[in-house]
Amino acid sequence: MLDVTSILMTVAPELWLALTGLVGVLLGAIFGDRFNSFSFKFGALALFGAAALAVLHFGGGEAFGGLVRTNTFVNFAKVITFVLAGISLVIAEGFLKRHETTRYEYALLIIFASLGMGVILSAADLMTLYMGIETLSLSSYVLAAFHRDSARSSEAGLKYFVLGALASGMLLYGASLVYGFTGTTSFAGIAEAGVTTGALFGMVLMIVGLAFKISAAPMHVWTPDVYEGAPTPVVAFFASAPKMASTVVFANILFTVFGSAMDQWQIIISIIAGLSMMIGSLGALLQTNIKRLLGYSSIANVGYALVAVAAGQEFGAAALLTFTTIYAVTSLGMFAAVLSMRRRGGMVEGIGELGGLARTKPVLAIALSVLIFSVAGLPPFGGFFGKFEVLRAGLQAELIPLAVLVVISSVISLGYYLKLIKIMWFDEPTEKFEAVDLSVMATVVLTAVVAGIVFMVFISELGTGGWATFAAAGLPR
């Protein structure tokens, strides 16, 4: 007999987001522009509610005849993803209002993008996975080009669409090959059938398609351009919530669907991880635009995350959750800090504009410094724990070359991270930034606190039973 309550709770976050999204469309149609301002609060509450529902059924379950299946591993990612999406929506309103683009469609697009993230995290079938990816992607294309009067934003949206279309095509073709050679679209069925030579080609194409989605090198192509051109609140969203969800989905598919072919995909993931770390780190050294710099930094950090994936489920699952959580939180805080870079002439993005920030905005400078030290992986900040666990996972899996590249890439990254610190604390002050929205400043400070050592110890506990270890234990063996 079907346990209806368990089924409903398994898909409760996604049902809630679909319902609130449709209600938002209805309210927008009825109230028009009068709904614009309230839509941001409405959307944030919807996303925080979805996170709460994921917590209530944290152990997971199965629904729709096996098309959807959740466990602690994916529900951990859901909670973090929905919370970050909600915060990114809260900090967006002031920016959009100043640029006269405060429209309720923005909040609804974030809700539907988050619905897509929830679906891909819950997917237990290739059809469910593809449906979720397209829901996320279509919303993301519009968000990237949301500032339609800006040539840069329109260009970012077009480039993101081209990249996304190529990735979707690769993924769909790979999925069709896997289905053709295994005779099933179910994750469990594919794992049981094993990976034949034909299915191996499909697996490789799926890996390439998913690598495009997480902006891993050499499939990163226009990622820095999208980061530079898209509206800053949109990039804050892209760099946090979808990055967390997509990376966890990537790992979940390789661990649970293609686990028997680990010897085949480990070398592919190792190459992608190594290229991502080096291209991201070296590319960031040359940047003077802070959004492009963070774009290249995100490519390098995807490389670190993929080291944990290459290490396999036993060694890498908990390390992946720890690292991606710390990075996603830190990334949101850093883009919130970029939102603070506003003067009478409008937003500024050059790293030189941070000159003397320690004297003009000491609280912002301290918080941003903590975030920079964290993402650089310096002790005793949160990012150190993330990189430590990734490095340890690589060593335990005997991926010595990757472990060496983690260290080399981290040392290279100090070149541009410490450059930002030097500009903020030692350069002559530039014109003072205007007062920032309370929500933006609160986000910068809050994420700096979270990126500190105390909170992150509870997540990682250096692999001895922390939240990430508990969540990773829920993956099927």
Short mmCIF file of C-alpha atoms in Angstrom, two decimals:
data_model
loop_
_atom_site.label_atom_id
_atom_site.label_comp_id
_atom_site.label_asym_id
_atom_site.label_seq_id
_atom_site.Cartn_x
_atom_site.Cartn_y
_atom_site.Cartn_z
CA MET A 1 0.00 0.00 0.00
CA LEU A 2 1.29 3.44 -0.95
CA ASP A 3 2.24 5.75 1.88
CA VAL A 4 0.69 8.94 0.50
CA THR A 5 2.10 11.10 3.30
CA SER A 6 5.64 9.90 2.62
CA ILE A 7 5.24 10.48 -1.13
CA LEU A 8 3.92 14.00 -0.60
CA MET A 9 6.69 14.85 1.84
CA THR A 10 9.33 13.53 -0.56
CA VAL A 11 8.26 16.02 -3.22
CA ALA A 12 6.92 18.69 -0.83
CA PRO A 13 9.63 21.33 -1.54
CA GLU A 14 9.08 21.08 -5.29
CA LEU A 15 5.28 21.03 -5.00
CA TRP A 16 5.47 24.08 -2.73
CA LEU A 17 7.69 25.99 -5.16
CA ALA A 18 5.49 25.07 -8.14
CA LEU A 19 2.39 26.19 -6.23
CA THR A 20 3.89 29.47 -4.99
CA GLY A 21 5.30 30.17 -8.45
CA LEU A 22 1.88 29.74 -10.06
CA VAL A 23 0.24 31.82 -7.32
CA GLY A 24 2.85 34.51 -8.00
CA VAL A 25 1.99 34.48 -11.71
CA LEU A 26 -1.68 34.89 -10.81
CA LEU A 27 -0.98 37.73 -8.37
CA GLY A 28 1.19 39.45 -10.97
CA ALA A 29 -1.57 39.19 -13.55
CA ILE A 30 -4.12 40.62 -11.11
CA PHE A 31 -2.12 43.38 -9.43
CA GLY A 32 0.46 44.19 -12.11
CA ASP A 33 3.14 46.67 -11.00
CA ARG A 34 1.62 46.87 -7.52
CA PHE A 35 2.96 43.34 -6.91
CA ASN A 36 6.52 44.24 -7.93
CA SER A 37 7.93 45.21 -4.53
CA PHE A 38 6.07 42.58 -2.52
CA SER A 39 7.10 39.81 -4.95
CA PHE A 40 10.64 39.80 -3.53
CA LYS A 41 9.38 39.11 0.01
CA PHE A 42 6.90 36.60 -1.38
CA GLY A 43 9.63 34.76 -3.30
CA ALA A 44 12.07 34.73 -0.38
CA LEU A 45 9.43 33.31 1.97
CA ALA A 46 8.58 30.65 -0.64
CA LEU A 47 12.24 29.60 -0.87
CA PHE A 48 12.82 29.56 2.88
CA GLY A 49 9.61 27.52 3.20
CA ALA A 50 10.95 25.01 0.66
CA ALA A 51 14.15 24.68 2.71
CA ALA A 52 12.08 24.03 5.83
CA LEU A 53 10.09 21.31 4.05
CA ALA A 54 13.35 19.63 2.96
CA VAL A 55 14.48 19.61 6.59
CA LEU A 56 11.18 18.05 7.75
CA HIS A 57 11.70 15.02 5.49
CA PHE A 58 15.48 15.02 5.63
CA GLY A 59 15.79 11.25 5.57
CA GLY A 60 14.28 11.17 2.10
CA GLY A 61 11.91 8.85 0.29
CA GLU A 62 10.59 7.78 -3.11
CA ALA A 63 7.72 9.07 -5.26
CA PHE A 64 6.09 8.72 -8.67
CA GLY A 65 7.07 5.11 -9.23
CA GLY A 66 10.77 5.72 -8.75
CA LEU A 67 11.06 8.83 -10.93
CA VAL A 68 11.93 10.81 -7.80
CA ARG A 69 14.09 9.62 -4.93
CA THR A 70 15.67 11.66 -2.15
CA ASN A 71 18.11 10.95 0.66
CA THR A 72 20.14 12.92 3.19
CA PHE A 73 22.84 13.68 0.58
CA VAL A 74 20.52 15.51 -1.82
CA ASN A 75 18.32 16.99 0.92
CA PHE A 76 21.38 18.58 2.51
CA ALA A 77 22.09 20.25 -0.84
CA LYS A 78 18.44 21.27 -1.18
CA VAL A 79 18.40 23.06 2.15
CA ILE A 80 21.57 25.03 1.38
CA THR A 81 20.44 25.74 -2.19
CA PHE A 82 16.99 27.09 -1.28
CA VAL A 83 18.34 29.23 1.57
CA LEU A 84 21.01 30.78 -0.66
CA ALA A 85 18.45 31.40 -3.42
CA GLY A 86 16.18 33.15 -0.90
CA ILE A 87 18.99 35.39 0.35
CA SER A 88 20.06 36.24 -3.20
CA LEU A 89 16.49 37.36 -3.87
CA VAL A 90 16.40 39.54 -0.75
CA ILE A 91 19.57 41.43 -1.72
CA ALA A 92 18.42 41.95 -5.33
CA GLU A 93 15.52 44.34 -4.76
CA GLY A 94 17.55 47.49 -4.05
CA PHE A 95 19.79 47.01 -7.08
CA LEU A 96 16.87 46.38 -9.44
CA LYS A 97 14.95 49.34 -8.03
CA ARG A 98 17.87 51.69 -8.74
CA HIS A 99 18.08 50.35 -12.28
CA GLU A 100 14.31 50.66 -12.74
CA THR A 101 13.92 46.95 -13.39
CA THR A 102 11.98 46.02 -10.26
CA ARG A 103 9.51 43.61 -11.81
CA TYR A 104 7.73 40.71 -10.16
CA GLU A 105 8.91 38.40 -12.94
CA TYR A 106 12.39 38.44 -11.38
CA ALA A 107 11.20 36.78 -8.16
CA LEU A 108 9.13 34.27 -10.11
CA LEU A 109 12.10 33.33 -12.29
CA ILE A 110 14.18 32.68 -9.16
CA ILE A 111 11.37 30.50 -7.78
CA PHE A 112 11.08 28.47 -10.99
CA ALA A 113 14.87 28.17 -11.29
CA SER A 114 14.90 26.85 -7.72
CA LEU A 115 12.12 24.43 -8.64
CA GLY A 116 14.40 23.13 -11.39
CA MET A 117 17.23 22.72 -8.89
CA GLY A 118 14.96 20.78 -6.57
CA VAL A 119 13.88 18.49 -9.41
CA ILE A 120 17.43 17.68 -10.57
CA LEU A 121 18.48 16.98 -6.99
CA SER A 122 15.49 14.65 -6.53
CA ALA A 123 15.83 12.98 -9.94
CA ALA A 124 16.12 9.19 -10.01
CA ASP A 125 15.47 8.90 -13.74
CA LEU A 126 17.03 10.43 -16.85
CA MET A 127 13.69 11.97 -17.88
CA THR A 128 13.22 13.65 -14.50
CA LEU A 129 16.81 14.90 -14.63
CA TYR A 130 16.38 16.47 -18.06
CA MET A 131 13.07 18.09 -17.13
CA GLY A 132 14.68 19.69 -14.08
CA ILE A 133 17.73 20.89 -16.01
CA GLU A 134 15.56 22.60 -18.62
CA THR A 135 13.39 24.24 -15.94
CA LEU A 136 16.52 25.65 -14.32
CA SER A 137 18.16 26.59 -17.62
CA LEU A 138 15.22 28.41 -19.22
CA SER A 139 14.77 30.55 -16.12
CA SER A 140 18.50 31.25 -15.96
CA TYR A 141 18.72 32.46 -19.57
CA VAL A 142 16.06 35.09 -18.93
CA LEU A 143 17.67 36.12 -15.63
CA ALA A 144 21.05 36.68 -17.31
CA ALA A 145 19.44 39.07 -19.81
CA PHE A 146 17.01 40.59 -17.30
CA HIS A 147 18.39 44.11 -17.66
CA ARG A 148 17.15 44.27 -21.24
CA ASP A 149 18.25 47.88 -21.82
CA SER A 150 21.86 46.88 -21.16
CA ALA A 151 23.90 45.58 -24.11
CA ARG A 152 26.17 43.70 -21.70
CA SER A 153 23.23 41.93 -20.06
CA SER A 154 21.71 41.00 -23.42
CA GLU A 155 25.06 39.64 -24.58
CA ALA A 156 25.42 37.63 -21.36
CA GLY A 157 21.96 36.16 -21.83
CA LEU A 158 22.70 35.17 -25.43
CA LYS A 159 26.04 33.58 -24.56
CA TYR A 160 24.51 31.73 -21.63
CA PHE A 161 21.74 30.46 -23.91
CA VAL A 162 24.22 29.18 -26.54
CA LEU A 163 26.30 27.45 -23.86
CA GLY A 164 23.20 25.99 -22.24
CA ALA A 165 21.78 24.74 -25.54
CA LEU A 166 25.06 23.01 -26.39
CA ALA A 167 25.22 21.45 -22.92
CA SER A 168 21.60 20.27 -23.09
CA GLY A 169 22.18 18.73 -26.52
CA MET A 170 25.25 16.85 -25.29
CA LEU A 171 23.45 15.68 -22.16
CA LEU A 172 20.34 14.55 -24.03
CA TYR A 173 22.31 12.68 -26.68
CA GLY A 174 24.38 10.98 -24.00
CA ALA A 175 21.24 10.05 -22.05
CA SER A 176 19.68 8.57 -25.19
CA LEU A 177 22.77 6.40 -25.75
CA VAL A 178 22.71 5.22 -22.14
CA TYR A 179 19.02 4.38 -22.50
CA GLY A 180 19.61 2.61 -25.82
CA PHE A 181 22.34 0.34 -24.47
CA THR A 182 20.84 -0.36 -21.02
CA GLY A 183 17.14 -0.45 -21.94
CA THR A 184 16.08 1.78 -19.05
CA THR A 185 16.06 5.43 -17.98
CA SER A 186 15.95 4.61 -14.26
CA PHE A 187 19.12 5.43 -12.33
CA ALA A 188 18.81 2.19 -10.37
CA GLY A 189 18.16 0.20 -13.56
CA ILE A 190 21.19 1.69 -15.32
CA ALA A 191 23.40 0.93 -12.31
CA GLU A 192 22.10 -2.65 -12.26
CA ALA A 193 22.58 -3.14 -16.01
CA GLY A 194 26.17 -1.97 -15.84
CA VAL A 195 28.03 0.23 -18.27
CA THR A 196 28.66 -1.51 -21.60
CA THR A 197 30.97 -0.10 -24.26
CA GLY A 198 28.05 1.66 -25.97
CA ALA A 199 26.71 3.09 -22.71
CA LEU A 200 30.23 4.30 -21.94
CA PHE A 201 30.01 6.71 -24.89
CA GLY A 202 26.72 8.00 -23.51
CA MET A 203 28.26 8.43 -20.06
CA VAL A 204 31.11 10.50 -21.50
CA LEU A 205 28.67 12.77 -23.35
CA MET A 206 26.62 13.19 -20.17
CA ILE A 207 29.76 14.12 -18.25
CA VAL A 208 30.62 16.75 -20.88
CA GLY A 209 27.08 18.15 -20.79
CA LEU A 210 27.08 18.35 -16.99
CA ALA A 211 30.59 19.88 -17.03
CA PHE A 212 29.18 22.69 -19.19
CA LYS A 213 26.44 23.20 -16.60
CA ILE A 214 28.89 23.63 -13.72
CA SER A 215 31.32 25.75 -15.82
CA ALA A 216 34.23 23.35 -15.56
CA ALA A 217 37.21 23.80 -17.90
CA PRO A 218 37.63 23.38 -20.80
CA MET A 219 33.84 23.75 -21.10
CA HIS A 220 33.87 27.10 -19.27
CA VAL A 221 34.19 29.18 -22.49
CA TRP A 222 31.99 32.27 -21.87
CA THR A 223 31.50 31.89 -18.12
CA PRO A 224 33.59 34.99 -17.21
CA ASP A 225 31.71 36.98 -19.87
CA VAL A 226 28.36 35.95 -18.35
CA TYR A 227 29.60 36.86 -14.86
CA GLU A 228 30.72 40.28 -16.10
CA GLY A 229 27.66 41.10 -18.21
CA ALA A 230 24.72 39.75 -16.20
CA PRO A 231 23.21 41.95 -13.45
CA THR A 232 25.19 41.52 -10.23
CA PRO A 233 22.29 40.07 -8.16
CA VAL A 234 21.76 37.47 -10.90
CA VAL A 235 25.44 36.52 -10.79
CA ALA A 236 25.22 36.28 -6.99
CA PHE A 237 22.45 33.74 -7.52
CA PHE A 238 24.29 31.85 -10.28
CA ALA A 239 27.50 31.62 -8.24
CA SER A 240 25.83 30.19 -5.14
CA ALA A 241 22.58 28.20 -5.35
CA PRO A 242 22.80 26.62 -8.85
CA LYS A 243 26.52 25.98 -8.36
CA MET A 244 25.77 24.00 -5.19
CA ALA A 245 22.89 22.07 -6.75
CA SER A 246 24.60 21.27 -10.07
CA THR A 247 27.84 20.07 -8.48
CA VAL A 248 25.99 17.75 -6.08
CA VAL A 249 23.85 16.39 -8.94
CA PHE A 250 27.01 15.74 -10.98
CA ALA A 251 28.46 13.75 -8.08
CA ASN A 252 25.19 11.95 -7.34
CA ILE A 253 24.91 10.69 -10.93
CA LEU A 254 28.50 9.46 -11.09
CA PHE A 255 28.35 7.83 -7.65
CA THR A 256 24.95 6.14 -7.92
CA VAL A 257 24.37 5.61 -11.66
CA PHE A 258 27.86 5.02 -13.01
CA GLY A 259 29.54 3.84 -9.83
CA SER A 260 30.52 0.51 -11.43
CA ALA A 261 32.43 2.40 -14.14
CA MET A 262 34.46 4.53 -11.72
CA ASP A 263 37.74 3.32 -13.25
CA GLN A 264 36.58 4.76 -16.59
CA TRP A 265 35.19 8.12 -15.45
CA GLN A 266 37.76 8.85 -12.75
CA ILE A 267 40.44 9.74 -15.29
CA ILE A 268 38.02 12.01 -17.19
CA ILE A 269 36.98 13.85 -14.03
CA SER A 270 40.62 14.13 -12.95
CA ILE A 271 41.57 15.81 -16.24
CA ILE A 272 38.61 18.21 -16.04
CA ALA A 273 39.45 19.00 -12.39
CA GLY A 274 43.10 19.70 -13.17
CA LEU A 275 42.30 21.92 -16.15
CA SER A 276 39.66 23.81 -14.15
CA MET A 277 42.02 24.53 -11.28
CA MET A 278 44.86 25.78 -13.47
CA ILE A 279 42.84 27.68 -16.09
CA GLY A 280 40.70 29.32 -13.40
CA SER A 281 43.66 30.33 -11.23
CA LEU A 282 45.88 31.57 -14.05
CA GLY A 283 43.01 33.35 -15.80
CA ALA A 284 42.05 35.25 -12.66
CA LEU A 285 45.58 36.65 -12.30
CA LEU A 286 45.06 38.82 -15.39
CA GLN A 287 41.69 40.34 -14.43
CA THR A 288 41.00 43.91 -13.35
CA ASN A 289 37.20 43.57 -13.31
CA ILE A 290 36.15 42.02 -10.01
CA LYS A 291 33.19 40.12 -11.51
CA ARG A 292 35.41 38.54 -14.18
CA LEU A 293 37.98 37.74 -11.49
CA LEU A 294 35.32 35.96 -9.43
CA GLY A 295 34.16 34.21 -12.61
CA TYR A 296 37.58 32.67 -13.14
CA SER A 297 37.80 31.96 -9.41
CA SER A 298 34.55 29.97 -9.68
CA ILE A 299 36.09 27.83 -12.44
CA ALA A 300 39.05 27.05 -10.18
CA ASN A 301 36.76 26.22 -7.27
CA VAL A 302 34.72 23.85 -9.45
CA GLY A 303 38.04 22.12 -10.07
CA TYR A 304 38.56 21.65 -6.33
CA ALA A 305 35.05 20.23 -6.00
CA LEU A 306 35.70 17.79 -8.84
CA VAL A 307 38.75 16.46 -6.99
CA ALA A 308 36.31 15.22 -4.35
CA VAL A 309 34.12 13.72 -7.08
CA ALA A 310 37.11 11.97 -8.66
CA ALA A 311 37.95 10.51 -5.24
CA GLY A 312 34.71 8.53 -5.37
CA GLN A 313 31.78 8.12 -3.02
CA GLU A 314 33.65 6.59 -0.08
CA PHE A 315 36.27 9.32 0.23
CA GLY A 316 34.75 12.27 -1.62
CA ALA A 317 31.03 12.56 -0.84
CA ALA A 318 31.36 14.29 2.54
CA ALA A 319 34.32 16.38 1.35
CA LEU A 320 32.25 17.58 -1.62
CA LEU A 321 29.35 18.71 0.58
CA THR A 322 31.70 20.50 2.96
CA PHE A 323 33.61 22.31 0.23
CA THR A 324 30.64 23.30 -1.93
CA THR A 325 28.67 24.58 1.08
CA ILE A 326 31.54 26.79 2.24
CA TYR A 327 32.27 28.01 -1.29
CA ALA A 328 28.61 28.76 -2.14
CA VAL A 329 28.10 30.73 1.08
CA THR A 330 31.35 32.65 0.59
CA SER A 331 30.59 33.35 -3.06
CA LEU A 332 27.19 34.83 -2.21
CA GLY A 333 28.84 37.10 0.34
CA MET A 334 31.49 38.28 -2.09
CA PHE A 335 28.93 39.22 -4.73
CA ALA A 336 26.90 40.98 -2.06
CA ALA A 337 30.08 42.98 -1.42
CA VAL A 338 30.27 43.78 -5.16
CA LEU A 339 26.70 45.11 -4.86
CA SER A 340 28.07 47.58 -2.30
CA MET A 341 30.42 49.10 -4.89
CA ARG A 342 28.16 51.97 -5.88
CA ARG A 343 28.87 55.66 -6.29
CA ARG A 344 26.87 58.59 -7.59
CA GLY A 345 27.79 57.65 -11.15
CA GLY A 346 26.44 54.12 -10.69
CA MET A 347 27.98 50.71 -10.04
CA VAL A 348 31.75 50.26 -10.32
CA GLU A 349 33.50 46.93 -10.88
CA GLY A 350 37.23 47.63 -11.17
CA ILE A 351 39.32 46.11 -8.39
CA GLY A 352 41.12 49.45 -8.07
CA GLU A 353 37.85 50.97 -6.86
CA LEU A 354 38.34 49.09 -3.58
CA GLY A 355 41.31 51.34 -2.75
CA GLY A 356 41.42 52.38 0.92
CA LEU A 357 38.15 50.59 1.72
CA ALA A 358 39.48 49.82 5.20
CA ARG A 359 39.44 53.55 5.99
CA THR A 360 36.19 54.50 4.27
CA LYS A 361 34.07 51.40 5.07
CA PRO A 362 35.92 49.44 7.79
CA VAL A 363 33.09 46.96 8.55
CA LEU A 364 32.69 46.09 4.87
CA ALA A 365 36.48 45.77 4.48
CA ILE A 366 36.79 43.42 7.45
CA ALA A 367 33.88 41.23 6.31
CA LEU A 368 35.14 41.10 2.72
CA SER A 369 38.65 40.27 3.94
CA VAL A 370 37.30 37.31 5.91
CA LEU A 371 35.45 36.09 2.81
CA ILE A 372 38.58 36.46 0.66
CA PHE A 373 40.75 34.62 3.17
CA SER A 374 38.11 31.88 3.35
CA VAL A 375 37.79 31.35 -0.42
CA ALA A 376 41.60 31.41 -0.64
CA GLY A 377 41.67 28.49 1.82
CA LEU A 378 43.77 30.16 4.50
CA PRO A 379 43.50 28.89 8.10
CA PRO A 380 41.66 29.31 10.35
CA PHE A 381 38.81 30.35 8.05
CA GLY A 382 36.06 28.08 6.73
CA GLY A 383 37.50 27.66 3.27
CA PHE A 384 40.57 26.01 4.79
CA PHE A 385 38.40 23.15 6.06
CA GLY A 386 36.84 22.72 2.63
CA LYS A 387 40.16 22.55 0.79
CA PHE A 388 41.67 20.39 3.52
CA GLU A 389 38.95 17.78 3.12
CA VAL A 390 39.16 17.89 -0.68
CA LEU A 391 42.93 17.45 -0.46
CA ARG A 392 42.56 14.60 2.01
CA ALA A 393 39.96 12.89 -0.20
CA GLY A 394 42.35 13.10 -3.14
CA LEU A 395 45.20 11.62 -1.11
CA GLN A 396 43.02 8.82 0.30
CA ALA A 397 41.97 7.91 -3.25
CA GLU A 398 45.66 7.99 -4.26
CA LEU A 399 45.11 10.83 -6.74
CA ILE A 400 48.53 12.28 -6.00
CA PRO A 401 48.83 14.46 -9.16
CA LEU A 402 45.46 16.06 -8.42
CA ALA A 403 46.43 16.69 -4.80
CA VAL A 404 49.60 18.42 -6.00
CA LEU A 405 47.54 20.57 -8.41
CA VAL A 406 45.22 21.56 -5.55
CA VAL A 407 48.23 22.94 -3.66
CA ILE A 408 49.76 24.64 -6.73
CA SER A 409 46.46 26.21 -7.76
CA SER A 410 45.82 27.44 -4.23
CA VAL A 411 49.24 29.09 -4.12
CA ILE A 412 48.63 30.76 -7.51
CA SER A 413 45.23 31.99 -6.33
CA LEU A 414 46.89 33.86 -3.47
CA GLY A 415 48.27 36.21 -6.13
CA TYR A 416 44.88 37.72 -6.94
CA TYR A 417 43.20 37.23 -3.55
CA LEU A 418 46.01 38.99 -1.66
CA LYS A 419 46.04 41.68 -4.33
CA LEU A 420 42.46 42.53 -3.32
CA ILE A 421 43.50 42.61 0.35
CA LYS A 422 46.43 44.90 -0.45
CA ILE A 423 44.19 47.32 -2.40
CA MET A 424 41.60 47.47 0.39
CA TRP A 425 44.01 47.94 3.25
CA PHE A 426 47.09 49.70 1.89
CA ASP A 427 46.17 51.69 -1.22
CA GLU A 428 45.08 55.32 -1.06
CA PRO A 429 41.33 55.76 -0.57
CA THR A 430 39.20 56.35 -3.65
CA GLU A 431 35.86 58.14 -3.65
CA LYS A 432 33.68 56.74 -0.88
CA PHE A 433 30.94 54.27 -1.81
CA GLU A 434 27.33 55.27 -1.20
CA ALA A 435 25.41 53.77 1.70
CA VAL A 436 24.41 50.17 1.00
CA ASP A 437 21.04 48.52 1.56
CA LEU A 438 20.74 46.95 5.00
CA SER A 439 19.99 43.54 3.45
CA VAL A 440 23.19 43.68 1.37
CA MET A 441 25.42 44.70 4.27
CA ALA A 442 23.78 42.13 6.55
CA THR A 443 24.46 39.42 3.95
CA VAL A 444 28.14 40.36 3.65
CA VAL A 445 28.59 40.31 7.44
CA LEU A 446 26.50 37.15 7.96
CA THR A 447 28.34 35.17 5.28
CA ALA A 448 31.66 36.37 6.72
CA VAL A 449 30.60 35.01 10.12
CA VAL A 450 29.46 31.73 8.55
CA ALA A 451 32.73 31.48 6.60
CA GLY A 452 34.60 31.75 9.88
CA ILE A 453 35.99 28.79 11.74
CA VAL A 454 33.31 28.21 14.39
CA PHE A 455 30.27 27.47 12.22
CA MET A 456 32.14 25.44 9.64
CA VAL A 457 33.60 23.13 12.27
CA PHE A 458 30.06 21.86 12.83
CA ILE A 459 29.67 21.10 9.12
CA SER A 460 32.98 19.34 8.61
CA GLU A 461 34.36 18.39 12.04
CA LEU A 462 37.33 17.44 9.89
CA GLY A 463 35.47 14.35 8.70
CA THR A 464 34.66 12.89 12.13
CA GLY A 465 30.89 12.93 12.11
CA GLY A 466 29.91 16.43 11.03
CA TRP A 467 26.74 17.38 9.17
CA ALA A 468 28.28 16.67 5.78
CA THR A 469 29.48 13.24 6.88
CA PHE A 470 26.01 12.40 8.19
CA ALA A 471 24.38 13.60 4.94
CA ALA A 472 26.85 11.69 2.72
CA ALA A 473 26.05 8.48 4.60
CA GLY A 474 22.56 8.57 3.06
CA LEU A 475 23.88 7.80 -0.43
CA PRO A 476 23.01 4.25 -1.61
CA ARG A 477 26.01 1.95 -1.56
#
